[in-house]
């Protein structure tokens, strides 16, 4: 590796301070850190909460996303062929899914990293690794047939408004990937909801129906999928949100490596289960979502993916131990509530996470203030006893 190190040092020489290309030093340093550990440490911001550097954290999350991504590629192709009456081979299904999804990933990383490099050069700081995860998350939560230019615009909105407007990686209050999805959802609703967007080529081939389980329930239609199919994810839906099984594998990786908070994941599931049980017990009249079994609420739609990979964002989520329990519980609770009360937004988990992102600092504030008051009270009691 020494010759690679020596070669990179030669390439970097014109970019060193005082040389002609020093302005572009953050860009060349970003490429350097893909191969070698940087020799500097963070001095401020959200990064100093742990000794593990940001790059290692981001790579761990990317690895945790791989099972859901690979399954999503296969499922995208499988849903396409099976609705045409064909039974595709595994490789054939993956190939069709990759043909649709890989260009989305390339666009997401190309546009997003281009903006990250531009802001790093303009502001004179190093390129942050935060977009390694965001750039993969954005295509994974989109419909398979969304036009690439919409992906590009969503990425631009997420990076500019969701992150850089607040100061960059570590300073954003909203999850950037969900910000991109919210932008696409409200700016191009016909490409983000409906019956013809969740299966590849459904809008072009009459014989393909891409209606999701949540869409069918919202329209009071009967669903034909059983619990096992919902859990494994062999159903129409966003690219990588359908398989709770693969998402659970990713969750296990995040929890074992302590990158993701098990408290947020567990409390989110409890919150969703509680709200689902309330609707089941009340047995009130409504659409099919009202009396949908609570345990099936957890394994369909984007709930599992959102609670594992979005709610646990260490920047936009709660930071205190008790705050994480409250934050996760409310995300699950509101996610199912929005899904049931407003069939126009069956993916309530997106709105729920963005809402709690905004209130996460407030939750932490009151948790900390509560602890301060408890300590002050204990100190006063100790002083009285001593006196």
Coordinates of C-alpha atoms in Angstrom, one line a residue, residues 13-226:
X13 CA 0.9 18.2 -3.6
X14 CA -0.6 21.0 -5.8
X15 CA -3.6 21.1 -3.5
X16 CA -1.6 21.7 -0.3
X17 CA -1.9 25.1 1.5
X18 CA 0.0 27.8 -0.3
X19 CA -0.1 26.0 -3.7
X20 CA -2.0 26.9 -6.8
X21 CA -5.0 24.5 -6.3
X22 CA -5.4 24.8 -2.5
X23 CA -9.0 25.9 -2.9
X24 CA -9.9 22.5 -4.1
X25 CA -8.2 20.6 -1.3
X26 CA -11.4 19.4 0.4
X27 CA -12.3 17.5 -2.9
X28 CA -9.0 15.7 -3.2
X29 CA -9.0 15.0 0.6
X30 CA -12.4 13.3 0.2
X31 CA -11.0 11.0 -2.4
X32 CA -8.0 10.3 -0.2
X33 CA -10.2 9.3 2.7
X34 CA -11.9 6.6 0.6
X35 CA -8.6 4.7 0.8
X36 CA -6.9 5.8 3.9
X37 CA -8.0 6.8 7.5
X38 CA -7.7 10.6 7.8
X39 CA -5.1 11.9 10.2
X40 CA -7.3 14.5 11.8
X41 CA -10.0 14.5 14.5
X42 CA -13.3 16.3 14.8
X43 CA -13.2 19.2 17.2
X44 CA -16.8 20.3 17.4
X45 CA -20.4 19.4 16.4
X46 CA -22.5 16.3 16.8
X47 CA -19.6 14.0 15.8
X48 CA -17.8 14.1 19.2
X49 CA -20.4 11.9 20.9
X50 CA -18.5 8.7 20.1
X51 CA -14.9 7.7 19.5
X52 CA -15.8 5.9 16.3
X53 CA -15.3 8.2 13.3
X54 CA -18.1 9.2 11.0
X55 CA -16.9 7.2 8.0
X56 CA -16.9 3.9 9.9
X57 CA -20.4 4.7 11.2
X58 CA -21.7 5.5 7.7
X59 CA -20.1 2.3 6.2
X60 CA -21.8 0.2 8.9
X61 CA -25.2 1.7 8.0
X62 CA -24.5 1.1 4.3
X63 CA -23.7 -2.6 5.1
X64 CA -26.9 -2.9 7.1
X65 CA -28.9 -1.6 4.1
X66 CA -27.4 -4.1 1.6
X67 CA -29.9 -7.0 2.4
X68 CA -32.9 -4.8 1.9
X69 CA -31.4 -3.3 -1.3
X70 CA -30.6 -6.7 -2.9
X71 CA -34.0 -8.1 -2.0
X72 CA -35.6 -4.9 -3.4
X73 CA -33.8 -5.5 -6.7
X74 CA -35.1 -9.0 -6.9
X75 CA -38.6 -8.1 -5.8
X76 CA -38.8 -5.3 -8.3
X77 CA -38.1 -7.7 -11.1
X78 CA -40.2 -10.5 -9.6
X79 CA -43.3 -8.3 -9.2
X80 CA -43.0 -7.2 -12.8
X81 CA -42.7 -10.7 -14.3
X82 CA -45.2 -12.5 -12.0
X83 CA -47.9 -10.0 -12.9
X84 CA -47.3 -10.7 -16.5
X85 CA -48.0 -14.3 -15.8
X86 CA -44.3 -15.3 -16.0
X87 CA -42.2 -17.1 -13.4
X88 CA -38.7 -15.5 -13.6
X89 CA -35.5 -17.0 -12.6
X90 CA -33.7 -15.3 -9.7
X91 CA -31.0 -13.8 -11.9
X92 CA -33.6 -12.6 -14.4
X93 CA -35.6 -10.8 -11.7
X94 CA -32.5 -9.2 -10.1
X95 CA -31.3 -8.1 -13.6
X96 CA -34.6 -6.3 -14.3
X97 CA -34.6 -4.7 -10.8
X98 CA -30.9 -3.6 -11.2
X99 CA -31.8 -2.1 -14.6
X100 CA -34.3 0.1 -12.8
X101 CA -32.6 0.8 -9.5
X102 CA -28.9 1.1 -10.3
X103 CA -29.4 4.3 -12.4
X104 CA -31.3 5.8 -9.5
X105 CA -28.4 5.1 -7.1
X106 CA -25.9 6.6 -9.6
X107 CA -28.0 9.8 -10.0
X108 CA -28.5 10.1 -6.3
X109 CA -24.8 9.8 -5.5
X110 CA -23.7 11.8 -8.5
X111 CA -25.9 14.8 -7.8
X112 CA -25.6 14.6 -4.0
X113 CA -21.9 14.2 -3.8
X114 CA -21.4 16.9 -6.5
X115 CA -23.3 19.3 -4.2
X116 CA -21.3 18.1 -1.1
X117 CA -18.0 18.7 -3.0
X118 CA -19.2 22.2 -4.1
X119 CA -20.2 23.3 -0.6
X120 CA -17.0 21.9 0.9
X121 CA -14.9 23.9 -1.6
X122 CA -17.0 27.1 -1.1
X123 CA -17.0 26.9 2.7
X124 CA -13.4 25.6 3.0
X125 CA -14.1 22.5 5.1
X126 CA -13.6 18.8 4.5
X127 CA -16.2 16.7 2.6
X128 CA -18.4 14.9 5.2
X129 CA -19.2 11.2 4.8
X130 CA -22.9 11.7 5.8
X131 CA -24.1 11.5 2.2
X132 CA -22.8 7.9 1.8
X133 CA -25.9 6.8 3.6
X134 CA -28.3 9.4 2.4
X135 CA -27.4 8.8 -1.2
X136 CA -28.3 5.2 -0.9
X137 CA -31.4 5.7 1.3
X138 CA -33.1 8.1 -1.2
X139 CA -33.5 5.6 -4.1
X140 CA -34.4 2.8 -1.7
X141 CA -37.6 4.6 -0.5
X142 CA -38.8 5.7 -3.9
X143 CA -41.2 3.9 -6.3
X144 CA -39.3 1.8 -8.9
X145 CA -40.5 3.8 -11.9
X146 CA -39.9 7.3 -10.7
X147 CA -38.1 9.4 -13.4
X148 CA -34.5 10.0 -12.8
X149 CA -34.8 13.8 -13.0
X150 CA -37.3 13.6 -10.1
X151 CA -34.7 11.7 -8.1
X152 CA -32.1 14.4 -9.0
X153 CA -34.5 17.2 -7.9
X154 CA -35.4 15.5 -4.7
X155 CA -31.7 15.0 -3.9
X156 CA -31.0 18.7 -4.6
X157 CA -33.8 19.7 -2.3
X158 CA -32.7 17.4 0.5
X159 CA -29.1 18.5 0.4
X160 CA -29.8 22.2 0.0
X161 CA -32.8 22.7 2.2
X162 CA -32.6 19.6 4.4
X163 CA -28.9 19.8 5.3
X164 CA -26.7 22.6 4.0
X165 CA -29.2 25.3 5.0
X166 CA -28.7 24.2 8.6
X167 CA -24.9 24.1 8.3
X168 CA -24.2 20.6 6.8
X169 CA -23.7 17.1 8.2
X170 CA -24.4 16.9 11.9
X171 CA -26.4 20.2 12.0
X172 CA -29.6 19.2 10.2
X173 CA -32.9 18.9 12.2
X174 CA -34.7 16.7 9.6
X175 CA -33.6 13.4 8.2
X176 CA -32.3 14.3 4.7
X177 CA -33.6 11.1 2.9
X178 CA -37.1 11.6 4.3
X179 CA -36.9 15.3 3.3
X180 CA -36.2 14.1 -0.3
X181 CA -39.2 11.8 -0.2
X182 CA -41.5 14.4 1.3
X183 CA -40.4 16.8 -1.5
X184 CA -41.2 14.2 -4.2
X185 CA -44.4 13.3 -2.5
X186 CA -45.9 16.8 -2.4
X187 CA -44.3 18.1 -5.6
X188 CA -45.1 15.1 -7.8
X189 CA -48.0 13.3 -6.1
X190 CA -49.1 11.3 -9.2
X191 CA -45.6 9.7 -9.3
X192 CA -45.5 9.0 -5.6
X193 CA -49.0 7.5 -4.8
X194 CA -51.7 5.6 -6.6
X195 CA -52.0 2.1 -8.0
X196 CA -49.7 2.2 -11.0
X197 CA -46.3 3.2 -9.6
X198 CA -45.3 0.4 -7.2
X199 CA -44.6 -2.3 -9.8
X200 CA -42.2 -1.9 -12.7
X201 CA -43.9 -0.8 -15.9
X202 CA -47.4 -0.9 -14.3
X203 CA -48.2 2.4 -15.9
X204 CA -47.3 1.2 -19.4
X205 CA -48.8 -2.3 -19.3
X206 CA -52.5 -2.8 -18.6
X207 CA -52.2 -6.3 -17.3
X208 CA -50.0 -5.1 -14.4
X209 CA -51.7 -3.8 -11.2
X210 CA -49.3 -2.4 -8.7
X211 CA -51.6 -1.6 -5.8
X212 CA -50.0 -1.9 -2.4
X213 CA -51.6 -3.5 0.7
X214 CA -52.1 -0.1 2.3
X215 CA -53.6 1.3 -0.9
X216 CA -56.0 -1.6 -1.1
X217 CA -57.1 -1.2 2.6
X218 CA -57.5 2.5 2.2
X219 CA -59.9 1.8 -0.7
X220 CA -61.7 -0.9 1.3
X221 CA -60.5 -3.6 -1.1
X222 CA -59.8 -7.1 -0.1
X223 CA -56.1 -8.1 0.2
X224 CA -54.8 -11.4 -1.0
X225 CA -51.5 -11.5 0.7
X226 CA -50.9 -13.5 3.9

